[in-house]
Short mmCIF file of C-alpha atoms in Angstrom, two decimals:
data_model
loop_
_atom_site.label_atom_id
_atom_site.label_comp_id
_atom_site.label_asym_id
_atom_site.label_seq_id
_atom_site.Cartn_x
_atom_site.Cartn_y
_atom_site.Cartn_z
CA UNK Q 1 -10.81 -92.52 -72.09
CA UNK Q 2 -9.77 -88.97 -71.31
CA UNK Q 3 -8.82 -87.19 -74.58
CA UNK Q 4 -6.10 -85.28 -72.70
CA UNK Q 5 -4.25 -88.56 -72.11
CA UNK Q 6 -3.97 -89.21 -75.84
CA UNK Q 7 -2.37 -85.82 -76.46
CA UNK Q 8 -5.50 -84.50 -78.11
CA UNK Q 9 -6.00 -81.73 -75.58
CA UNK Q 10 -3.36 -79.98 -73.47
CA UNK Q 11 -3.65 -80.86 -69.78
CA UNK Q 12 -3.53 -77.26 -68.58
CA UNK Q 13 -6.71 -76.31 -70.44
CA UNK Q 14 -9.76 -77.67 -68.75
CA UNK Q 15 -13.15 -77.77 -70.37
CA UNK Q 16 -16.28 -78.51 -68.41
CA UNK Q 17 -18.98 -78.67 -71.03
CA UNK Q 18 -19.22 -74.99 -71.98
CA UNK Q 19 -16.64 -73.67 -69.51
CA UNK Q 20 -12.95 -73.02 -70.14
CA UNK Q 21 -10.27 -72.14 -67.58
CA UNK Q 22 -7.61 -69.86 -69.04
CA UNK Q 23 -4.25 -69.48 -67.31
CA UNK Q 24 -1.15 -67.33 -67.77
CA UNK Q 25 -3.01 -64.08 -68.43
CA UNK Q 26 -1.35 -60.75 -67.61
CA UNK Q 27 -2.40 -59.50 -64.16
CA UNK Q 28 -4.11 -56.46 -65.69
CA UNK Q 29 -6.09 -58.42 -68.29
CA UNK Q 30 -9.69 -57.23 -68.63
CA UNK Q 31 -12.99 -58.97 -69.25
CA UNK Q 32 -13.33 -56.91 -72.42
CA UNK Q 33 -10.09 -58.30 -73.83
CA UNK Q 34 -11.19 -61.86 -73.12
CA UNK Q 35 -14.64 -61.40 -74.63
CA UNK Q 36 -13.08 -59.80 -77.72
CA UNK Q 37 -10.67 -62.71 -78.27
CA UNK Q 38 -12.86 -65.64 -77.27
CA UNK Q 39 -16.05 -64.47 -78.98
CA UNK Q 40 -14.32 -65.22 -82.30
CA UNK Q 41 -15.07 -68.89 -81.51
CA UNK Q 42 -18.65 -68.54 -80.27
CA UNK Q 43 -20.93 -66.57 -77.99
CA UNK Q 44 -19.32 -65.86 -74.61
CA UNK Q 45 -21.95 -65.81 -71.87
CA UNK Q 46 -19.80 -65.14 -68.77
CA UNK Q 47 -16.23 -64.18 -67.83
CA UNK Q 48 -14.82 -64.37 -64.30
CA UNK Q 49 -11.28 -63.09 -63.72
CA UNK Q 50 -9.29 -64.69 -60.90
CA UNK Q 51 -6.55 -62.56 -59.34
CA UNK Q 52 -4.19 -63.91 -56.72
CA UNK Q 53 -2.40 -61.57 -54.36
CA UNK Q 54 1.18 -60.92 -55.36
CA UNK Q 55 0.90 -62.93 -58.59
CA UNK Q 56 2.19 -61.54 -61.88
CA UNK Q 57 -0.43 -63.48 -63.82
CA UNK Q 58 -4.13 -64.14 -63.46
CA UNK Q 59 -6.60 -66.73 -64.66
CA UNK Q 60 -10.15 -66.62 -65.94
CA UNK Q 61 -13.19 -68.82 -66.23
CA UNK Q 62 -15.02 -68.30 -69.50
CA UNK Q 63 -18.42 -69.76 -70.29
CA UNK Q 64 -19.60 -70.19 -73.86
CA UNK Q 65 -23.08 -70.69 -75.20
CA UNK Q 66 -22.02 -74.06 -76.62
CA UNK Q 67 -19.53 -76.81 -75.79
CA UNK Q 68 -18.42 -76.78 -79.44
CA UNK Q 69 -17.34 -73.13 -79.13
CA UNK Q 70 -15.40 -73.93 -75.94
CA UNK Q 71 -13.56 -76.83 -77.59
CA UNK Q 72 -12.81 -74.80 -80.71
CA UNK Q 73 -11.37 -71.92 -78.68
CA UNK Q 74 -9.09 -74.24 -76.69
CA UNK Q 75 -7.85 -76.01 -79.81
CA UNK Q 76 -7.09 -72.71 -81.54
CA UNK Q 77 -5.57 -70.71 -78.68
CA UNK Q 78 -4.05 -72.97 -76.02
CA UNK Q 79 -0.29 -72.53 -75.84
CA UNK Q 80 -0.26 -70.60 -79.12
CA UNK Q 81 -1.90 -67.21 -78.57
CA UNK Q 82 -0.69 -64.23 -76.56
CA UNK Q 83 -3.63 -62.18 -75.30
CA UNK Q 84 -1.66 -59.06 -76.25
CA UNK Q 85 1.78 -58.19 -77.53
CA UNK Q 86 3.22 -57.37 -74.07
CA UNK Q 87 1.98 -60.60 -72.44
CA UNK Q 88 4.81 -62.74 -71.02
CA UNK Q 89 3.74 -65.80 -73.00
CA UNK Q 90 0.84 -67.62 -74.61
CA UNK Q 91 -2.34 -68.41 -72.72
CA UNK Q 92 -2.90 -71.93 -71.43
#
């Protein structure tokens, strides 16, 4: 069973072991901002920002030292946390 099907994990947040994909970030979001926010949930070992031409938002792939940290971050932040006050909406 996929835990996302039971409503336990939002579909737009994908976790692959220790990796998290974060969407709906402001286009000028920095790696430093992401490390600062996500390291509250565990050691962040890698951040890759994904910018698309002409898009107002960007995405990121974040890798944690542990799968537990990745799950905890998603549960705490997904759909609830704005990366900064001027962000258009919460991260997903």
